[in-house]
PDB file of C-alpha atoms in Angstrom:
ATOM      1  CA  UNK J   1      38.162 -24.363  -0.940  1.00 56.00           C
ATOM      2  CA  UNK J   2      34.808 -25.241   0.583  1.00 66.00           C
ATOM      3  CA  UNK J   3      31.561 -24.640  -1.292  1.00 73.00           C
ATOM      4  CA  UNK J   4      28.930 -22.696   0.660  1.00 76.00           C
ATOM      5  CA  UNK J   5      25.440 -24.206   0.859  1.00 74.00           C
ATOM      6  CA  UNK J   6      22.579 -21.799   0.192  1.00 79.00           C
ATOM      7  CA  UNK J   7      18.807 -21.688   0.033  1.00 81.00           C
ATOM      8  CA  UNK J   8      16.633 -24.421   1.511  1.00 76.00           C
ATOM      9  CA  UNK J   9      19.627 -26.639   2.240  1.00 79.00           C
ATOM     10  CA  UNK J  10      21.282 -23.858   4.262  1.00 82.00           C
ATOM     11  CA  UNK J  11      18.028 -23.313   6.192  1.00 77.00           C
ATOM     12  CA  UNK J  12      17.765 -27.039   6.898  1.00 75.00           C
ATOM     13  CA  UNK J  13      21.353 -27.232   8.131  1.00 78.00           C
ATOM     14  CA  UNK J  14      21.076 -24.138  10.349  1.00 80.00           C
ATOM     15  CA  UNK J  15      17.808 -25.268  11.945  1.00 79.00           C
ATOM     16  CA  UNK J  16      18.540 -29.005  11.942  1.00 77.00           C
ATOM     17  CA  UNK J  17      15.339 -29.775  10.053  1.00 75.00           C
ATOM     18  CA  UNK J  18      14.297 -32.936   8.352  1.00 81.00           C
ATOM     19  CA  UNK J  19      12.991 -32.314   4.763  1.00 78.00           C
ATOM     20  CA  UNK J  20       9.707 -34.065   5.616  1.00 87.00           C
ATOM     21  CA  UNK J  21       9.300 -31.949   8.742  1.00 83.00           C
ATOM     22  CA  UNK J  22      10.008 -28.776   6.762  1.00 78.00           C
ATOM     23  CA  UNK J  23       7.439 -29.781   4.120  1.00 88.00           C
ATOM     24  CA  UNK J  24       4.881 -30.435   6.846  1.00 90.00           C
ATOM     25  CA  UNK J  25       5.505 -26.984   8.395  1.00 86.00           C
ATOM     26  CA  UNK J  26       5.124 -25.312   4.992  1.00 88.00           C
ATOM     27  CA  UNK J  27       1.891 -27.199   4.291  1.00 93.00           C
ATOM     28  CA  UNK J  28       0.357 -26.268   7.662  1.00 94.00           C
ATOM     29  CA  UNK J  29       1.354 -22.619   7.197  1.00 93.00           C
ATOM     30  CA  UNK J  30      -0.182 -22.478   3.706  1.00 94.00           C
ATOM     31  CA  UNK J  31      -3.352 -24.236   4.905  1.00 95.00           C
ATOM     32  CA  UNK J  32      -3.737 -21.666   7.722  1.00 95.00           C
ATOM     33  CA  UNK J  33      -3.071 -18.818   5.300  1.00 94.00           C
ATOM     34  CA  UNK J  34      -5.703 -20.064   2.840  1.00 94.00           C
ATOM     35  CA  UNK J  35      -8.188 -20.524   5.682  1.00 94.00           C
ATOM     36  CA  UNK J  36      -7.628 -16.952   6.941  1.00 93.00           C
ATOM     37  CA  UNK J  37      -7.938 -15.593   3.413  1.00 92.00           C
ATOM     38  CA  UNK J  38     -11.249 -17.394   2.781  1.00 91.00           C
ATOM     39  CA  UNK J  39     -12.619 -16.240   6.172  1.00 91.00           C
ATOM     40  CA  UNK J  40     -11.637 -12.673   5.342  1.00 88.00           C
ATOM     41  CA  UNK J  41     -13.417 -12.890   1.954  1.00 85.00           C
ATOM     42  CA  UNK J  42     -16.566 -14.262   3.608  1.00 85.00           C
ATOM     43  CA  UNK J  43     -16.486 -11.482   6.192  1.00 81.00           C
ATOM     44  CA  UNK J  44     -16.101  -8.819   3.495  1.00 75.00           C
ATOM     45  CA  UNK J  45     -18.968 -10.306   1.448  1.00 74.00           C
ATOM     46  CA  UNK J  46     -21.266 -10.432   4.465  1.00 72.00           C
ATOM     47  CA  UNK J  47     -20.411  -6.840   5.397  1.00 66.00           C
ATOM     48  CA  UNK J  48     -20.880  -5.563   1.854  1.00 63.00           C
ATOM     49  CA  UNK J  49     -24.279  -7.182   1.366  1.00 67.00           C
ATOM     50  CA  UNK J  50     -25.668  -6.288   4.807  1.00 68.00           C
ATOM     51  CA  UNK J  51     -26.982  -2.758   5.465  1.00 71.00           C
ATOM     52  CA  UNK J  52     -25.213  -0.740   8.145  1.00 70.00           C
ATOM     53  CA  UNK J  53     -26.807   1.139  11.089  1.00 72.00           C
ATOM     54  CA  UNK J  54     -28.253   3.854   8.836  1.00 75.00           C
ATOM     55  CA  UNK J  55     -29.671   1.372   6.330  1.00 73.00           C
ATOM     56  CA  UNK J  56     -27.065   1.968   3.633  1.00 75.00           C
ATOM     57  CA  UNK J  57     -25.650  -0.947   1.653  1.00 71.00           C
ATOM     58  CA  UNK J  58     -21.981  -0.766   0.691  1.00 67.00           C
ATOM     59  CA  UNK J  59     -21.428  -1.215  -3.045  1.00 69.00           C
ATOM     60  CA  UNK J  60     -18.251  -3.032  -3.983  1.00 63.00           C
ATOM     61  CA  UNK J  61     -16.400  -3.372  -7.250  1.00 65.00           C
ATOM     62  CA  UNK J  62     -17.178  -7.085  -7.413  1.00 60.00           C
ATOM     63  CA  UNK J  63     -20.499  -7.233  -9.206  1.00 55.00           C
ATOM     64  CA  UNK J  64     -22.204  -9.918 -11.216  1.00 53.00           C
ATOM     65  CA  UNK J  65     -19.586 -11.036 -13.664  1.00 53.00           C
ATOM     66  CA  UNK J  66     -21.161 -13.959 -15.469  1.00 50.00           C
ATOM     67  CA  UNK J  67     -24.698 -12.942 -16.338  1.00 49.00           C
ATOM     68  CA  UNK J  68     -25.982 -15.151 -19.150  1.00 49.00           C
ATOM     69  CA  UNK J  69     -27.256 -13.409 -22.264  1.00 48.00           C
ATOM     70  CA  UNK J  70     -29.752 -14.710 -24.811  1.00 48.00           C
ATOM     71  CA  UNK J  71     -26.953 -16.173 -26.924  1.00 49.00           C
ATOM     72  CA  UNK J  72     -25.691 -18.331 -24.096  1.00 51.00           C
ATOM     73  CA  UNK J  73     -22.470 -16.404 -23.633  1.00 49.00           C
ATOM     74  CA  UNK J  74     -21.880 -14.325 -20.575  1.00 49.00           C
ATOM     75  CA  UNK J  75     -22.726 -10.684 -21.181  1.00 50.00           C
ATOM     76  CA  UNK J  76     -19.551  -9.399 -19.581  1.00 51.00           C
ATOM     77  CA  UNK J  77     -17.413 -11.561 -21.873  1.00 52.00           C
ATOM     78  CA  UNK J  78     -19.302 -10.370 -24.960  1.00 53.00           C
ATOM     79  CA  UNK J  79     -18.977  -6.757 -23.829  1.00 58.00           C
ATOM     80  CA  UNK J  80     -15.306  -7.258 -23.103  1.00 59.00           C
ATOM     81  CA  UNK J  81     -14.745  -8.706 -26.568  1.00 70.00           C
ATOM     82  CA  UNK J  82     -16.417  -5.754 -28.325  1.00 76.00           C
ATOM     83  CA  UNK J  83     -14.549  -3.273 -26.146  1.00 77.00           C
ATOM     84  CA  UNK J  84     -11.202  -4.892 -26.851  1.00 78.00           C
ATOM     85  CA  UNK J  85     -11.935  -5.034 -30.577  1.00 77.00           C
ATOM     86  CA  UNK J  86     -12.837  -1.333 -30.596  1.00 79.00           C
ATOM     87  CA  UNK J  87      -9.709  -0.487 -28.618  1.00 81.00           C
ATOM     88  CA  UNK J  88      -7.526  -2.417 -31.061  1.00 78.00           C
ATOM     89  CA  UNK J  89      -9.115  -0.656 -34.036  1.00 79.00           C
ATOM     90  CA  UNK J  90      -8.538   2.744 -32.449  1.00 82.00           C
ATOM     91  CA  UNK J  91      -4.894   1.904 -31.808  1.00 79.00           C
ATOM     92  CA  UNK J  92      -4.411   0.865 -35.424  1.00 77.00           C
ATOM     93  CA  UNK J  93      -6.028   4.066 -36.663  1.00 76.00           C
ATOM     94  CA  UNK J  94      -3.750   6.139 -34.465  1.00 75.00           C
ATOM     95  CA  UNK J  95      -0.738   4.159 -35.660  1.00 74.00           C
ATOM     96  CA  UNK J  96      -1.336   4.733 -39.376  1.00 73.00           C
ATOM     97  CA  UNK J  97      -2.238   8.250 -40.426  1.00 73.00           C
ATOM     98  CA  UNK J  98      -3.780   8.542 -43.865  1.00 74.00           C
ATOM     99  CA  UNK J  99      -2.411  12.058 -44.419  1.00 76.00           C
ATOM    100  CA  UNK J 100       1.072  11.768 -43.037  1.00 78.00           C
ATOM    101  CA  UNK J 101       2.827  13.909 -45.647  1.00 86.00           C
ATOM    102  CA  UNK J 102       2.094  17.584 -46.285  1.00 88.00           C
ATOM    103  CA  UNK J 103       1.077  17.032 -49.919  1.00 90.00           C
ATOM    104  CA  UNK J 104      -1.468  14.451 -48.754  1.00 89.00           C
ATOM    105  CA  UNK J 105      -3.028  16.952 -46.371  1.00 89.00           C
ATOM    106  CA  UNK J 106      -3.197  19.614 -49.068  1.00 92.00           C
ATOM    107  CA  UNK J 107      -4.714  17.154 -51.580  1.00 93.00           C
ATOM    108  CA  UNK J 108      -7.327  16.190 -49.014  1.00 91.00           C
ATOM    109  CA  UNK J 109      -8.250  19.853 -48.470  1.00 93.00           C
ATOM    110  CA  UNK J 110      -8.439  20.495 -52.205  1.00 95.00           C
ATOM    111  CA  UNK J 111     -10.677  17.441 -52.740  1.00 95.00           C
ATOM    112  CA  UNK J 112     -12.957  18.537 -49.912  1.00 96.00           C
ATOM    113  CA  UNK J 113     -13.280  22.050 -51.365  1.00 96.00           C
ATOM    114  CA  UNK J 114     -14.035  20.564 -54.809  1.00 97.00           C
ATOM    115  CA  UNK J 115     -16.797  18.420 -53.358  1.00 96.00           C
ATOM    116  CA  UNK J 116     -18.298  21.451 -51.620  1.00 97.00           C
ATOM    117  CA  UNK J 117     -18.233  23.439 -54.878  1.00 97.00           C
ATOM    118  CA  UNK J 118     -19.922  20.576 -56.751  1.00 96.00           C
ATOM    119  CA  UNK J 119     -22.657  20.347 -54.116  1.00 96.00           C
ATOM    120  CA  UNK J 120     -23.107  24.108 -54.282  1.00 97.00           C
ATOM    121  CA  UNK J 121     -23.459  24.019 -58.086  1.00 96.00           C
ATOM    122  CA  UNK J 122     -25.977  21.154 -57.840  1.00 96.00           C
ATOM    123  CA  UNK J 123     -27.971  23.087 -55.266  1.00 94.00           C
ATOM    124  CA  UNK J 124     -27.935  26.191 -57.485  1.00 94.00           C
ATOM    125  CA  UNK J 125     -29.266  24.147 -60.424  1.00 93.00           C
ATOM    126  CA  UNK J 126     -31.944  22.587 -58.268  1.00 91.00           C
ATOM    127  CA  UNK J 127     -33.026  25.997 -56.905  1.00 89.00           C
ATOM    128  CA  UNK J 128     -33.147  27.440 -60.431  1.00 89.00           C
ATOM    129  CA  UNK J 129     -35.292  24.522 -61.574  1.00 88.00           C
ATOM    130  CA  UNK J 130     -37.638  25.053 -58.622  1.00 84.00           C
ATOM    131  CA  UNK J 131     -37.913  28.773 -59.470  1.00 84.00           C
ATOM    132  CA  UNK J 132     -38.854  27.956 -63.047  1.00 86.00           C
ATOM    133  CA  UNK J 133     -41.533  25.568 -61.808  1.00 83.00           C
ATOM    134  CA  UNK J 134     -42.633  28.243 -59.287  1.00 77.00           C
ATOM    135  CA  UNK J 135     -42.363  25.789 -56.418  1.00 65.00           C
ATOM    136  CA  UNK J 136     -39.514  27.567 -54.680  1.00 59.00           C
ATOM    137  CA  UNK J 137     -40.634  28.950 -51.333  1.00 66.00           C
ATOM    138  CA  UNK J 138     -37.634  29.547 -49.073  1.00 67.00           C
ATOM    139  CA  UNK J 139     -39.777  30.685 -46.087  1.00 63.00           C
TER     140      UNK J 139
END
């Protein structure tokens, strides 16, 4: 029984590579990759900020992210915090319904109708008092 070598060791054996030489190749590859990526970003930024032949400027999704507000915090962070807080509150409200059971819904309707009747009675009393004082002028 012979154990099979896998991964980096297998690659080193197949290609007769020294570990230091392999590390050097990986480092040069990553350095070139990072360099190409940064050049690409610079090219995109220069193209997006410069007007084209017709005079139009391309608007990208990368705007000003860290504008400083009067409180010293960045405005986008403060806005993000309020938005996330509101989103969390909405999720909690959706999670817990106050009138889950049928009797709760019917009690809520009954209470609402009672409140409307009370307001109506109060309005009737107020209108009657205004009529007695002769200050009631509906139009």
